[in-house]
Short mmCIF file of C-alpha atoms in Angstrom, two decimals:
data_model
loop_
_atom_site.label_atom_id
_atom_site.label_comp_id
_atom_site.label_asym_id
_atom_site.label_seq_id
_atom_site.Cartn_x
_atom_site.Cartn_y
_atom_site.Cartn_z
CA MET A 1 8.89 -3.55 0.65
CA ASP A 2 10.77 -2.99 3.87
CA THR A 3 12.06 0.43 4.71
CA LEU A 4 15.54 1.06 6.01
CA LEU A 5 14.06 1.97 9.40
CA GLN A 6 12.11 -1.31 9.56
CA LEU A 7 15.17 -3.31 8.66
CA ARG A 8 17.24 -1.53 11.29
CA GLU A 9 14.56 -2.16 13.88
CA ASN A 10 14.65 -5.82 12.91
CA ILE A 11 18.43 -5.86 13.34
CA ASP A 12 18.02 -4.25 16.78
CA PHE A 13 15.52 -6.96 17.72
CA ILE A 14 17.85 -9.71 16.49
CA ASP A 15 20.82 -8.16 18.31
CA ASN A 16 18.86 -8.03 21.55
CA ASN A 17 17.93 -11.69 21.15
CA LEU A 18 21.56 -12.56 20.52
CA LEU A 19 22.57 -10.78 23.72
CA VAL A 20 19.89 -12.57 25.72
CA LEU A 21 21.17 -15.89 24.33
CA LEU A 22 24.79 -14.97 25.07
CA LYS A 23 23.82 -14.13 28.64
CA GLU A 24 22.12 -17.52 28.91
CA ARG A 25 25.22 -19.15 27.44
CA PHE A 26 27.45 -17.50 30.05
CA GLU A 27 25.06 -18.52 32.84
CA THR A 28 25.38 -22.10 31.59
CA ILE A 29 29.16 -21.69 31.45
CA GLU A 30 29.02 -20.76 35.12
CA LYS A 31 27.41 -24.14 35.86
CA ILE A 32 29.90 -25.97 33.64
CA LYS A 33 32.76 -24.19 35.37
CA LYS A 34 31.56 -25.45 38.76
CA ILE A 35 31.45 -29.03 37.51
CA LYS A 36 34.88 -28.74 35.88
CA ASN A 37 36.35 -27.14 38.98
CA ALA A 38 34.89 -29.79 41.31
CA ASN A 39 36.17 -32.60 39.09
CA LYS A 40 39.49 -30.95 38.17
CA ILE A 41 38.59 -31.00 34.46
CA PRO A 42 40.58 -28.60 32.25
CA ILE A 43 38.78 -25.61 30.79
CA LEU A 44 40.07 -26.26 27.28
CA ASP A 45 38.28 -29.04 25.39
CA HIS A 46 39.54 -29.29 21.81
CA LYS A 47 37.04 -32.00 20.87
CA ARG A 48 34.14 -29.86 22.04
CA GLU A 49 35.38 -26.87 20.07
CA GLU A 50 35.87 -28.97 16.96
CA LYS A 51 32.31 -30.27 17.34
CA ILE A 52 31.03 -26.69 17.46
CA TYR A 53 32.91 -25.73 14.29
CA THR A 54 31.76 -28.88 12.52
CA ASN A 55 28.17 -28.05 13.45
CA ILE A 56 28.54 -24.56 12.02
CA TYR A 57 30.09 -25.94 8.86
CA ASN A 58 27.46 -28.64 8.40
CA ASN A 59 24.43 -26.49 9.15
CA PHE A 60 25.47 -23.02 8.03
CA ASN A 61 28.04 -23.75 5.36
CA GLU A 62 27.20 -20.68 3.31
CA TYR A 63 28.09 -18.48 6.30
CA TYR A 64 30.89 -20.59 7.79
CA ILE A 65 33.71 -18.17 6.96
CA TYR A 66 31.76 -15.42 8.75
CA PHE A 67 30.39 -17.42 11.68
CA LYS A 68 33.61 -19.25 12.59
CA PRO A 69 35.49 -16.08 13.65
CA ILE A 70 32.49 -15.03 15.72
CA TYR A 71 32.51 -18.39 17.48
CA GLU A 72 36.25 -18.24 17.97
CA MET A 73 35.68 -15.03 19.89
CA ILE A 74 32.75 -16.47 21.85
CA LEU A 75 34.80 -19.51 22.83
CA ARG A 76 37.84 -17.40 23.72
CA GLU A 77 35.72 -15.18 25.97
CA SER A 78 33.96 -18.21 27.43
CA LYS A 79 37.31 -19.68 28.47
CA SER A 80 38.41 -16.32 29.84
CA TYR A 81 35.20 -16.10 31.85
CA GLN A 82 35.73 -19.59 33.26
CA LYS A 83 39.32 -18.80 34.18
CA SER A 84 38.40 -15.55 35.90
CA LYS A 85 35.63 -17.23 37.89
CA ILE A 86 37.89 -20.09 38.99
CA LYS A 87 40.50 -17.63 40.22
CA LEU A 88 37.86 -15.72 42.17
CA ILE A 89 36.58 -18.88 43.82
CA SER A 90 40.04 -20.07 44.83
CA LEU A 91 40.95 -16.80 46.58
#
């Protein structure tokens, strides 16, 4: 049987992995932003976002109502990050 301390340590490990993956995601966004900027492609891509939500629904249906708001925030911040970087480049 797991102890509370062990479970919390596991959560800390998972959280750290999530942060590492989010950092990697934002580094990839940086590359995407450069391609979009060079090709004058809009930041917002409704089809891409819908595909992400469909993937969550299809693969994690039990958790969809919890995961979707998290991804809404991730996508919102991703777009904000792209916008801020584009403005910095164009200065």
